[in-house]
Coordinates of C-alpha atoms and ligand atoms in Angstrom, one line a residue:
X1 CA 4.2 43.9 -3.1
X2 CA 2.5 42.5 -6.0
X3 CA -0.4 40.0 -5.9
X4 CA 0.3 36.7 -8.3
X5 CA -2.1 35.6 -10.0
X6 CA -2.5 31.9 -8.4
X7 CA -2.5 33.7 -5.3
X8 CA -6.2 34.5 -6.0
X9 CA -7.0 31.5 -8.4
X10 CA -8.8 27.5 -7.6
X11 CA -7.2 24.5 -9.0
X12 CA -9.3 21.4 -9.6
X13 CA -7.1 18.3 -10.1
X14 CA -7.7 15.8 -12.7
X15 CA -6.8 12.4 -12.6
X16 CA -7.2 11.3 -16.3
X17 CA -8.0 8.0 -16.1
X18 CA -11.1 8.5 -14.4
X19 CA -12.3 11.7 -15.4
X20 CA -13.8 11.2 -19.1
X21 CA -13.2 8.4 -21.6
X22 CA -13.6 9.5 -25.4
X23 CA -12.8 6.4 -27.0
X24 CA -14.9 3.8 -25.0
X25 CA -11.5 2.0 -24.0
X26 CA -12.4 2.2 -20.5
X27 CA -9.6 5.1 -19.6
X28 CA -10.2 8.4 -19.5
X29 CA -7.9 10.3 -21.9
X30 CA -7.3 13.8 -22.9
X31 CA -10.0 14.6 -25.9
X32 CA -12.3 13.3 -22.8
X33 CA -11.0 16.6 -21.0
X34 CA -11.5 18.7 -23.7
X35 CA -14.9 17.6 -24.1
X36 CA -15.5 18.5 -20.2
X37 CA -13.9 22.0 -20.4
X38 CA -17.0 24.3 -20.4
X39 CA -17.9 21.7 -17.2
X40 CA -14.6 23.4 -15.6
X41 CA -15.0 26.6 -16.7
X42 CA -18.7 26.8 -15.9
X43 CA -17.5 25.6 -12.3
X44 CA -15.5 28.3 -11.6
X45 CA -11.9 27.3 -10.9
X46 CA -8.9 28.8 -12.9
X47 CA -5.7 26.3 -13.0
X48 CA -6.6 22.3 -14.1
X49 CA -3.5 20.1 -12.4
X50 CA -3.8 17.1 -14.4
X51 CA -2.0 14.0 -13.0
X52 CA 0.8 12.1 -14.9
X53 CA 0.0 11.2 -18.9
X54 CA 3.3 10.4 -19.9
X55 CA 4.2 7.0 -21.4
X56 CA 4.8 4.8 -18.4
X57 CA 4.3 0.9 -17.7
X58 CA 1.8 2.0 -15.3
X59 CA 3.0 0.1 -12.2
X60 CA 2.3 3.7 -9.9
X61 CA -0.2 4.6 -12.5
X62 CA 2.4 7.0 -14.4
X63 CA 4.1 8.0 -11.4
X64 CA 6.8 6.1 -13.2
X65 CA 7.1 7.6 -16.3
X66 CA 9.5 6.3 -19.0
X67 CA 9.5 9.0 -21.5
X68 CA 9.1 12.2 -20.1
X69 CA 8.5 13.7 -23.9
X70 CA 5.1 11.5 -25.1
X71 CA 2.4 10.9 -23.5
X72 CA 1.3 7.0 -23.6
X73 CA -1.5 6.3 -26.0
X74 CA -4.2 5.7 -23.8
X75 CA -4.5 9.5 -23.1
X76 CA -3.6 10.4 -26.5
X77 CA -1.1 12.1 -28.6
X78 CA 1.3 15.3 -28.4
X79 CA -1.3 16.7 -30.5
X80 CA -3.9 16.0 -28.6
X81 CA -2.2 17.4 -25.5
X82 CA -1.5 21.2 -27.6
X83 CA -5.0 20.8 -28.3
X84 CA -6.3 20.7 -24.9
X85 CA -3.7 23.5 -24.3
X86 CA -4.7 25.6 -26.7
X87 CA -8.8 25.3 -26.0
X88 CA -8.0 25.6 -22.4
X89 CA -6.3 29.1 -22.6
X90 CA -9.2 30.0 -25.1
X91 CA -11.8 29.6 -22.2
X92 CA -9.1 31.3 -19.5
X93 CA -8.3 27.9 -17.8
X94 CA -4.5 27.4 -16.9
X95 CA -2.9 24.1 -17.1
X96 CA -0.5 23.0 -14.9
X97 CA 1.2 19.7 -15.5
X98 CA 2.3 16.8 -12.8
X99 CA 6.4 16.1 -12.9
X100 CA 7.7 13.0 -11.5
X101 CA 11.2 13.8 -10.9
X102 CA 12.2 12.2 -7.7
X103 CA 12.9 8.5 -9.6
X104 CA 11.7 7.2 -13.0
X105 CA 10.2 4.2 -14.4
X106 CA 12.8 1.3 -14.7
X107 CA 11.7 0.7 -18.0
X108 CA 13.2 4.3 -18.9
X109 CA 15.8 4.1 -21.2
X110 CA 18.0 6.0 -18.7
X111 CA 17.7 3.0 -16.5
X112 CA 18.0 0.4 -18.9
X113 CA 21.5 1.6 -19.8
X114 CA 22.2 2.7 -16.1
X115 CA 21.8 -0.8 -15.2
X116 CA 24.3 -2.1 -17.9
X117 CA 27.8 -0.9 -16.7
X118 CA 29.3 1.4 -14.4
X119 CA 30.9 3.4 -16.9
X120 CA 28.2 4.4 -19.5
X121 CA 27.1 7.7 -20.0
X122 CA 24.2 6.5 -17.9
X123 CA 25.2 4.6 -14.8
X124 CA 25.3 8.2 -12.6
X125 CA 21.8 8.9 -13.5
X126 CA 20.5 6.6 -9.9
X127 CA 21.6 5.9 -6.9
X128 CA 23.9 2.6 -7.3
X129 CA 25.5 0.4 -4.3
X130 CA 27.1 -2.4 -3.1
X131 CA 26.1 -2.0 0.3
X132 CA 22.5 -1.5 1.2
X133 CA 20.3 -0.5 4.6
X134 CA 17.3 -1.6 6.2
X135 CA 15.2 1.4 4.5
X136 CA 11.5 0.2 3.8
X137 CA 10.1 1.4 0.7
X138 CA 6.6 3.8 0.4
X139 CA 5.4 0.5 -1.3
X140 CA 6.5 -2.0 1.8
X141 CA 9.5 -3.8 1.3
X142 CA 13.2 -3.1 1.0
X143 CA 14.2 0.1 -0.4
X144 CA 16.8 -1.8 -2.0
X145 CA 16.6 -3.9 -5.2
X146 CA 19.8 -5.5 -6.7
X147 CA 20.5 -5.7 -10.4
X148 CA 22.6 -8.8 -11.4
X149 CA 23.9 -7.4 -14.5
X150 CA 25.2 -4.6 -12.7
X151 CA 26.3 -6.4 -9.4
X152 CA 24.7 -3.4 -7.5
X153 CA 21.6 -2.8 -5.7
X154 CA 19.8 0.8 -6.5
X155 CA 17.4 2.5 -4.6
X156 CA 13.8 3.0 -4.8
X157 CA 11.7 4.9 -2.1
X158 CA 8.6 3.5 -3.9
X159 CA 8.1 0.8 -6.0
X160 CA 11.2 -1.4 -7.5
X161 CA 9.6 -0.2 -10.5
X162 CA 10.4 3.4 -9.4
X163 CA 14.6 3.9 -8.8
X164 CA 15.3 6.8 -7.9
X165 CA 17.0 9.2 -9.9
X166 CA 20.9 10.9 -8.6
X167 CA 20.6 14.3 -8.6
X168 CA 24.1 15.1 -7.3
X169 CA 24.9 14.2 -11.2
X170 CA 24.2 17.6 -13.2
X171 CA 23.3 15.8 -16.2
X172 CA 20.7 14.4 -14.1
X173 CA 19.7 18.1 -13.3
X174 CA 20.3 19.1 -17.2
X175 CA 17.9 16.7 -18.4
X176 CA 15.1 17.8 -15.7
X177 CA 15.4 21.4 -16.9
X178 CA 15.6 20.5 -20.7
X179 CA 12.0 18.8 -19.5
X180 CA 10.7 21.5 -17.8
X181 CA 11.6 23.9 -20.6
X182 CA 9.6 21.6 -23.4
X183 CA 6.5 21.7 -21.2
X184 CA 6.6 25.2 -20.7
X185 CA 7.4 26.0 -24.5
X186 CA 4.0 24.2 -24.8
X187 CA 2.6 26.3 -23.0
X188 CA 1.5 25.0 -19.9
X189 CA 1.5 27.3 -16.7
X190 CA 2.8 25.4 -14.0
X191 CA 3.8 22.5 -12.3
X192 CA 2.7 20.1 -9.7
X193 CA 6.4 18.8 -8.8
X194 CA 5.7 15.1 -7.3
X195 CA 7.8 14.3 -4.0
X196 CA 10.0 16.7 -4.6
X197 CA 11.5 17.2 -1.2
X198 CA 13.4 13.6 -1.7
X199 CA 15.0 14.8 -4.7
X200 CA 18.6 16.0 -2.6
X201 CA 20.0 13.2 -0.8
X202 CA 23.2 13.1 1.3
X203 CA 26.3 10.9 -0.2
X204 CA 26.8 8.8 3.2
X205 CA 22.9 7.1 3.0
X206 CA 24.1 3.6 3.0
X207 CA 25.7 4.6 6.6
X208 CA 22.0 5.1 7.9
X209 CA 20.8 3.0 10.6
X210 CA 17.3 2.4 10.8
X211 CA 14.3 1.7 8.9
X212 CA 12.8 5.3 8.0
X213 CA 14.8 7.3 4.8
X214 CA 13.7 10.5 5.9
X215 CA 16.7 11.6 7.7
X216 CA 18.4 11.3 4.4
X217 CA 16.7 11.7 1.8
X218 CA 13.9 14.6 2.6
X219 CA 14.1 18.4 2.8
X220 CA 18.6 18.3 2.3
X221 CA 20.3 21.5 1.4
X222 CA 20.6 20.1 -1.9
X223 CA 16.6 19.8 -2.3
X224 CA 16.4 23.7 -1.9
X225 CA 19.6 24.3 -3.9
X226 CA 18.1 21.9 -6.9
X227 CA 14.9 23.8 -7.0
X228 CA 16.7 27.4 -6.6
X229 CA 18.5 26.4 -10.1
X230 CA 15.0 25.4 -11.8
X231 CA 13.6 28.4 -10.8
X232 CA 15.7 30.5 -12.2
X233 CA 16.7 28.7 -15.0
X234 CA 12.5 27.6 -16.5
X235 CA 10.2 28.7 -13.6
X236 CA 11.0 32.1 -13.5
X237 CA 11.4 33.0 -16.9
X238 CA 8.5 31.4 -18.0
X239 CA 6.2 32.8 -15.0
X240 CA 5.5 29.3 -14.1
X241 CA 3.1 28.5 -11.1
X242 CA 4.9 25.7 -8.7
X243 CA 3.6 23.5 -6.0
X244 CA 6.1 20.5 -4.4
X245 CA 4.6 17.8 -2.7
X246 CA 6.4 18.0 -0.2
X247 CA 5.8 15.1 2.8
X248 CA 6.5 15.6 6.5
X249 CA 6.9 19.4 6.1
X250 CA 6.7 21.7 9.1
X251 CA 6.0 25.1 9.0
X252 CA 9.3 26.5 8.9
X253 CA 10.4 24.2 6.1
X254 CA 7.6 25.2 3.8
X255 CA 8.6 28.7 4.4
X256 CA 12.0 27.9 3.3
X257 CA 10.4 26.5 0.5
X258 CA 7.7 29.1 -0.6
X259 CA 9.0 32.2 0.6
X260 CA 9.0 34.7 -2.3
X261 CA 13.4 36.0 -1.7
X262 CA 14.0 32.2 -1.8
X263 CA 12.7 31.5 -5.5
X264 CA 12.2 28.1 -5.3
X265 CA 8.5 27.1 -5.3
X266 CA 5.6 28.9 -4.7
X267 CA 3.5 26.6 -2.4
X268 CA 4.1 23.1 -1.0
X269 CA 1.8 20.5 0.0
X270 CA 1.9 19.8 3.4
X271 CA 0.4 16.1 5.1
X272 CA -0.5 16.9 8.8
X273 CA -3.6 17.2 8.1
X274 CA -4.1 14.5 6.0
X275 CA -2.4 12.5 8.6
X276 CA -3.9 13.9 11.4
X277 CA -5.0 10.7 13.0
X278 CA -2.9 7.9 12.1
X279 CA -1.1 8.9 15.4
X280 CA 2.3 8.1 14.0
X281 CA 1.8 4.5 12.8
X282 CA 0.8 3.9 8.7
X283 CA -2.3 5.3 7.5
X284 CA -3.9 2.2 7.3
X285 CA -4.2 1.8 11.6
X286 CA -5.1 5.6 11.4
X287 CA -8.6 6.9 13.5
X288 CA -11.6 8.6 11.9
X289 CA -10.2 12.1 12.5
X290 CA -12.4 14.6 15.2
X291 CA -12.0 18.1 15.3
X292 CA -9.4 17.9 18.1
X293 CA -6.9 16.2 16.1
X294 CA -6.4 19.1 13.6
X295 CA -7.8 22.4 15.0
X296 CA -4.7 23.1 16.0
X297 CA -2.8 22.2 12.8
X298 CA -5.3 24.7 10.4
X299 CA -4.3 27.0 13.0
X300 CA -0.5 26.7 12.8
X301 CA -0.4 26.5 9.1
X302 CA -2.9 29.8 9.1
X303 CA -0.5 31.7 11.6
X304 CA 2.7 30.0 10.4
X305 CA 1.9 31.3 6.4
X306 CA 0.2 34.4 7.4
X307 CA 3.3 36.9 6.1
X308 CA 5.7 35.0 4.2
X309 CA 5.4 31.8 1.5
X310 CA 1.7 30.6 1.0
X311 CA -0.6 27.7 1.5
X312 CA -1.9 25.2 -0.7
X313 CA -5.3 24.2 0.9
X314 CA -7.0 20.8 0.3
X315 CA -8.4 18.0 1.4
X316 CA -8.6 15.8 -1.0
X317 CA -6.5 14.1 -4.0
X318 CA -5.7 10.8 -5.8
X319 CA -3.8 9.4 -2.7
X320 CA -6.7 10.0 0.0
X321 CA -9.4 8.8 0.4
X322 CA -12.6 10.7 -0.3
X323 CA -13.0 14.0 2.3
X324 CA -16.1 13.2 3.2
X325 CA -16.2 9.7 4.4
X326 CA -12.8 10.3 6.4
X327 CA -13.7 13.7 8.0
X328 CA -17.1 14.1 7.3
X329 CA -20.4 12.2 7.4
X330 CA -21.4 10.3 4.2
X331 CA -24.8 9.1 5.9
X332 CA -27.8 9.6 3.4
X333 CA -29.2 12.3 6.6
X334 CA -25.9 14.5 6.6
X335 CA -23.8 13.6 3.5
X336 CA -24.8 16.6 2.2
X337 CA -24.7 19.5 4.2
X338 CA -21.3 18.2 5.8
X339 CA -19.6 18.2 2.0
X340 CA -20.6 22.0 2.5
X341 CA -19.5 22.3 6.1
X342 CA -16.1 20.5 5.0
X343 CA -15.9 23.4 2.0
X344 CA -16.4 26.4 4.3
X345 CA -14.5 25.4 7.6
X346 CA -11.3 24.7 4.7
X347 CA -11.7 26.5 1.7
X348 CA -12.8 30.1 3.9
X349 CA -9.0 30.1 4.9
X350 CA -6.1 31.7 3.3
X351 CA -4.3 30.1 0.5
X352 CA -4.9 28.4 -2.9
X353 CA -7.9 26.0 -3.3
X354 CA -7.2 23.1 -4.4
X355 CA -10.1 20.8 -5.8
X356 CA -9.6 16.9 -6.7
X357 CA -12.4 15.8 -9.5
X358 CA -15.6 14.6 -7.8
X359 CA -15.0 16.3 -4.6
X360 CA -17.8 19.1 -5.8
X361 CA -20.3 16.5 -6.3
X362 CA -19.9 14.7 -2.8
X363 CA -18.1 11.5 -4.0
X364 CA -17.7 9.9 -1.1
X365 CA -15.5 6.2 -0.5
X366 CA -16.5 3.1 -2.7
X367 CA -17.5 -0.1 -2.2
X368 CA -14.8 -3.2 -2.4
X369 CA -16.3 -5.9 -2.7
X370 CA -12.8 -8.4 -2.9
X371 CA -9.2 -7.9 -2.8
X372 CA -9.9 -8.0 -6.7
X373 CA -11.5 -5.1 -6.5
X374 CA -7.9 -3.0 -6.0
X375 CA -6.0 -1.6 -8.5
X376 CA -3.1 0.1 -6.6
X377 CA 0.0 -1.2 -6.1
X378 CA 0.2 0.5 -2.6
X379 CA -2.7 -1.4 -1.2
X380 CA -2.2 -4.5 -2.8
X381 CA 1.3 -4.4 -1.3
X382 CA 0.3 -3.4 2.0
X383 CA -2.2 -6.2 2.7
X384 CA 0.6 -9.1 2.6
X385 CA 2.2 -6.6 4.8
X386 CA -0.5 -6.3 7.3
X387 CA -1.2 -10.5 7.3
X388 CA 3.1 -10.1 8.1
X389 CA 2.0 -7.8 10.8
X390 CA -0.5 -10.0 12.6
X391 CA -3.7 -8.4 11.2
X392 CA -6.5 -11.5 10.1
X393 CA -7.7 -10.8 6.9
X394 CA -11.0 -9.4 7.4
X395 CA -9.5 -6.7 9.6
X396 CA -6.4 -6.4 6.9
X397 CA -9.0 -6.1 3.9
X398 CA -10.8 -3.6 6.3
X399 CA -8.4 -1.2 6.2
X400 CA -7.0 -1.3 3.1
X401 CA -11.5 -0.4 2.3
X402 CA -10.9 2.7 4.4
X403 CA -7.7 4.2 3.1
X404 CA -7.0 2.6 -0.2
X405 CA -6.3 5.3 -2.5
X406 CA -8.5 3.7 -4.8
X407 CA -11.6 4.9 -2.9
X408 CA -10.3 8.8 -5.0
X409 CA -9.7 7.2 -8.3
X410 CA -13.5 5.6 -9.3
X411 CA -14.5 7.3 -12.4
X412 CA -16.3 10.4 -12.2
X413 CA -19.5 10.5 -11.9
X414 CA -21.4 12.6 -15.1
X415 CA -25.3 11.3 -14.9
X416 CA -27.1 8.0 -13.6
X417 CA -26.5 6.2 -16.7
X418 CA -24.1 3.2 -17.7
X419 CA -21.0 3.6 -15.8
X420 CA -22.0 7.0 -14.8
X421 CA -21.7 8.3 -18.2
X422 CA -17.7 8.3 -18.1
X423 CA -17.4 5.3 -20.5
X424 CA -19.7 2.6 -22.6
X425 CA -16.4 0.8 -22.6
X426 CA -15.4 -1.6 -19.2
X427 CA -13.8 0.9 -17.1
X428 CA -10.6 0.4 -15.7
X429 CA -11.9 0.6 -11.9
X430 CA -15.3 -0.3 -11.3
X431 CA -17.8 2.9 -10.9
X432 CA -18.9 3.6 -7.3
X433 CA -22.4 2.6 -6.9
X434 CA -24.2 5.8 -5.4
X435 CA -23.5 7.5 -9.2
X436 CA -27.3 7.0 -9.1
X437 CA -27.3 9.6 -6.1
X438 CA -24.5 12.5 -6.7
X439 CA -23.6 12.9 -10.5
X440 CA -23.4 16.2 -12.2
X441 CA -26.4 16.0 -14.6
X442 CA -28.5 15.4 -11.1
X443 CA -27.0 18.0 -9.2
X444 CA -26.8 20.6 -11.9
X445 CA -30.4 20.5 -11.7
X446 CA -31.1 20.5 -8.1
X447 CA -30.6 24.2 -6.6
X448 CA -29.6 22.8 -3.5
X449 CA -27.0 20.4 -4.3
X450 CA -23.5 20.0 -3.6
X451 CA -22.1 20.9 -7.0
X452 CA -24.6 24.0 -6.9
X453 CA -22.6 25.2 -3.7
X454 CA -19.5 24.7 -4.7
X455 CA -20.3 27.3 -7.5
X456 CA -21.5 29.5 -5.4
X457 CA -18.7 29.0 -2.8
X458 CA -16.1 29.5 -6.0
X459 CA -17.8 32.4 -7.0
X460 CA -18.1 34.1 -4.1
X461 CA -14.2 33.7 -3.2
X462 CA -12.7 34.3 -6.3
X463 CA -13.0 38.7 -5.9
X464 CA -13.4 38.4 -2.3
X465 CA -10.4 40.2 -0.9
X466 CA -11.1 39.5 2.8
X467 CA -11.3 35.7 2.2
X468 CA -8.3 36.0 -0.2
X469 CA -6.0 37.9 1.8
X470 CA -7.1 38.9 5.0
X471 CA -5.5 37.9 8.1
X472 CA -6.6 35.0 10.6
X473 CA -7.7 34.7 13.7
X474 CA -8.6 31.8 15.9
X475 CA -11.8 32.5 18.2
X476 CA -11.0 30.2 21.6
X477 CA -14.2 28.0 21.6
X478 CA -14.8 24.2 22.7
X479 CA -15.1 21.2 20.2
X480 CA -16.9 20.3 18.0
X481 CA -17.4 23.9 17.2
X482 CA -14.3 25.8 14.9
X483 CA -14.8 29.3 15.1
X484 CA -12.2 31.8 12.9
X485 CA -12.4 35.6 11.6
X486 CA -10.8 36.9 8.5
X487 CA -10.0 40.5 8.5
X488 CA -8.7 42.9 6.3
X489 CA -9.0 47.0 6.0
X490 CA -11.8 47.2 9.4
X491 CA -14.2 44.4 7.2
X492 CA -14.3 41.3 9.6
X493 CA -15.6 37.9 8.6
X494 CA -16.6 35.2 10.8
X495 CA -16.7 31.6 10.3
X496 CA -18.5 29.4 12.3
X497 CA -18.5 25.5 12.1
X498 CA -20.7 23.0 13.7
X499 CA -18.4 19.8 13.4
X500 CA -21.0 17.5 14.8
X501 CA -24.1 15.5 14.1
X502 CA -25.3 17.1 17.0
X503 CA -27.4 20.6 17.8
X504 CA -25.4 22.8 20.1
X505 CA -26.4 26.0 21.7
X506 CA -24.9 29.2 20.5
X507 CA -26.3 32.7 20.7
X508 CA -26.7 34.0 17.0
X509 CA -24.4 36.1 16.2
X510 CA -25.3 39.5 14.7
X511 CA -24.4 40.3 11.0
X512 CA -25.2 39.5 7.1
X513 CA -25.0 36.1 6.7
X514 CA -22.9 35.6 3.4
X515 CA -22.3 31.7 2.9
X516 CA -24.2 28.8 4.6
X517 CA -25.5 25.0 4.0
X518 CA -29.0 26.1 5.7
X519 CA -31.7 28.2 5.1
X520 CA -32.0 29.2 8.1
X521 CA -29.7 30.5 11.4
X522 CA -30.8 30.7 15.0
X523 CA -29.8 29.9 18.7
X524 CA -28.8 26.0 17.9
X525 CA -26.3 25.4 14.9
X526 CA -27.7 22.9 13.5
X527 CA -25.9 19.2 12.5
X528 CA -22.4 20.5 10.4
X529 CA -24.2 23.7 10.3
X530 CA -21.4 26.1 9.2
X531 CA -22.1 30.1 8.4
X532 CA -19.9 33.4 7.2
X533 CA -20.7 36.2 8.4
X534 CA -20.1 39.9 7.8
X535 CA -19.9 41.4 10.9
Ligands
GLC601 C1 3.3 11.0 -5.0 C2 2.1 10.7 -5.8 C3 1.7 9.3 -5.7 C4 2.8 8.4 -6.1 C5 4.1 8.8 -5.4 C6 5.3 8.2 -6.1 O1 3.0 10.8 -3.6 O2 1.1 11.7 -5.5 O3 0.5 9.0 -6.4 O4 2.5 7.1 -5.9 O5 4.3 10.1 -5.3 O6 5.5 8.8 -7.3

């Protein structure tokens, strides 16, 4: 069998806004990446996702593009884009693109026609009808908009501003290939493919009783059947690396999914980790997460991936919040060594690495300081939602502080200067204030520092064949400590986590100690001490 090559690579996602302005407008844009490429390279991953910059009205944030073939001019131009392509492959750093498939902007030209008459050559391209359900949009509120001009209602699993696009209609499915192929003849080397398990939906949807869509709309036949004709007619051919985000996926869908005979995608993004705690209700009534509440799932998805399809592993993106304030410990005492902790108990496992901007410095949540402070349309929806609910609006505001995906989209954090060096401009969303603590010009210097281990941790995986593709195995052991082995050709790894602000009793273990957030290893693991070791 052969080894791909993203099999073995890191991808670090950007989320252009707030990654490096150039211009002083107070957006990040693309010659702002190309000025930060030697940061990346120098870092150590392979493969830069970069989030949406296609010309949209912004009401997601791009995730509702309308014009999937320019980019929208606070980012930059076409040129500017080949550019970033070109210098990119020059240092060995892969692009992979985001594509927003599963519904458009309605400022799209698509749905401004669509919306004019039922028989244009349009008015197939999204899901049009009389009747409607009681669906609840991703965004709170109906599914459902209606359009006077058309007499219909269409439907949206996000925002109003987002319909969603028909693709039982193969011109629908035409014009997504025709946009996949002009990416790819740019070059770039893969895609991030955005909800793409809502894409297929069955014809009888209006009949569906209910609130929730998913029964409808998520992992159909079709969805499978859709991808399968991608892949063979631009993945393939152009050797394009694929991840779907792919919500409420269980093992044996993402297999369906990833595995290699199937040729549809090669990795999905799964969310039971990331949901872990919200214990079936919306994220924002969800728990700090403990190590109970997803052993088991790192397990399964280990075990349930080990021979056939692949998994994506992160933590971290521009919907969560930041790693280390849900799961970990953001305290000036522990902020530190449980970043690393967080790294090895994930990022030891098998699968890709994936890396979201500011995670290898430690940025942690931000401070809101007013409902002002929010930017995204999912929070600021969700808080009349949660005064609907019942919630006062101290305890409303609360959550939306710890959740908000917001708290991932404060600009990066470059040195201790104005507006942490991304912009002399006022930028878009304020700057979390501890930039004066973790930003790379501090950290580069400090030997000891987050971004420093994160180097070393890159480094260290990237050849490492018994991290890359040994197999797993679970060692039985009580919370808070995670204990797992990696093996492959009689060379055994073990991984030993602390996942505790506590000091716990364990009899050291014999072995080379390769990877560790302490100088030192004893008797008593230490607060979030975590360790691999060659046995
Ligand atoms: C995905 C994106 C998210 C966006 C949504 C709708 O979940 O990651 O940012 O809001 O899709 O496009």
């Amino acid at each position: 069998m052969k080894t791909e090559w993203w099999k073995k690579a890191s991808v670090y996602q950007i989320y252009p806004r707030s990654f490096m302005d150039s211009n002083n407008d107070g957006y990040g844009d693309i010659q702002g990446i190309i000025s930060k490429l030697d940061y990346l390279k120098d870092l150590g991953v392979d493969i830069l996702w970069i989030s949406p910059m296609y010309a949209s009205p912004n009401c997601d944030n791009g995730y509702d593009i309308s014009d999937y073939y320019n980019l929208q001019k606070i980012f930059g131009t076409l040129e500017d884009f080949d550019a970033l392509v070109e210098k990119a492959h020059k240092l060995g750093l892969k692009i992979m693109i985001d594509l927003v498939f599963n519904h458009t902007s309605d400022k799209h030209k698509w749905f401004i026609e669509s919306k004019k008459s039922k028989n244009n050559k349009y008015s197939d391209y999204y899901i049009w009808s009389k009747k409607t359900n009681d669906w609840v949009s991703c965004f709170s509120g109906s599914a459902w908009t209606y359009n006077e001009e058309r007499d219909e209602s269409y439907l949206h699993l996000f925002s109003s501003g987002q319909p969603d696009l028909n693709w039982s209609n193969p011109s629908v499915r035409l014009e997504a290939e025709n946009i996949c192929r002009f990416w790819a003849e740019k070059g770039v080397d893969g895609f991030r493919m955005d909800v793409i398990s809502y894409i297929g939906k069955r014809d009888d949807l209006v009949k569906a009783k209910g609130r929730s869509f998913d029964a409808y709309t998520n992992h159909q036949k079709q969805t499978h059947e859709y991808l399968y004709e991608l892949n063979e007619k631009v993945f393939s051919p152009f050797n394009m690396v694929t991840v779907g985000e792919t919500p409420n996926v269980d093992v044996e869908t993402a297999i369906q999914y990833t595995k290699e005979d199937n040729k549809e995608l090669n990795m999905v993004f799964q969310f039971e980790l990331a949901e872990c705690s919200n214990d079936g209700e919306p994220k924002w009534f969800g728990r700090k997460p403990e190590l109970s509440d997803f052993k088991d799932i790192m397990i399964k998805w280990q075990k349930g991936l080990e021979t056939e399809g692949w998994n994506s592993l992160y933590w971290e993106n521009h919907d969560q919040p930041r790693s280390i304030s849900k799961f970990g410990n953001d305290s000036d005492e522990y902020h530190d060594v449980s970043v690393k902790m967080l790294a090895i108990l994930q990022y030891m496992m098998k699968g890709t690495i994936f890396i979201y901007q500011g995670q290898e410095l430690g940025m942690t949540n931000t401070v809101f300081n007013s409902l002002d402070d929010f930017d995204d349309i999912e929070s600021i929806n969700a808080y009349q939602d949660l005064l609907n609910r019942g919630l006062n609006k101290e305890a409303a505001f609360n959550a939306l502080t710890r959740v908000s995906r917001d708290n991932g989209r404060t600009p990066f954090q470059w040195n201790s200067g104005e507006n942490a060096g991304f912009t002399s401009g006022i930028p878009w969303l304020k700057v979390n204030p501890n930039y004066i603590k973790y930003n790379v010009e501090d950290e580069t210097k400090d030997s000891n520092s987050v971004l420093n281990f994160y180097k070393k941790l890159l480094k260290f995986r990237k050849n490492d064949e018994v991290i890359l593709f040994g197999k797993f195995k679970n060692i039985d052991c009580p919370n808070p400590l995670f204990i797992y082995e990696r093996e492959k050709d009689g060379v055994v790894y073990r991984i030993i986590v602390n996942f505790s602000n506590r000091e716990i009793y364990r009899a050291k273990e014999e072995g080379e100690v390769l990877l560790s957030n302490y100088e030192s290893y004893g008797n008593f693991l230490k607060p979030y001490e975590a360790l691999v070791i060659k046995k």
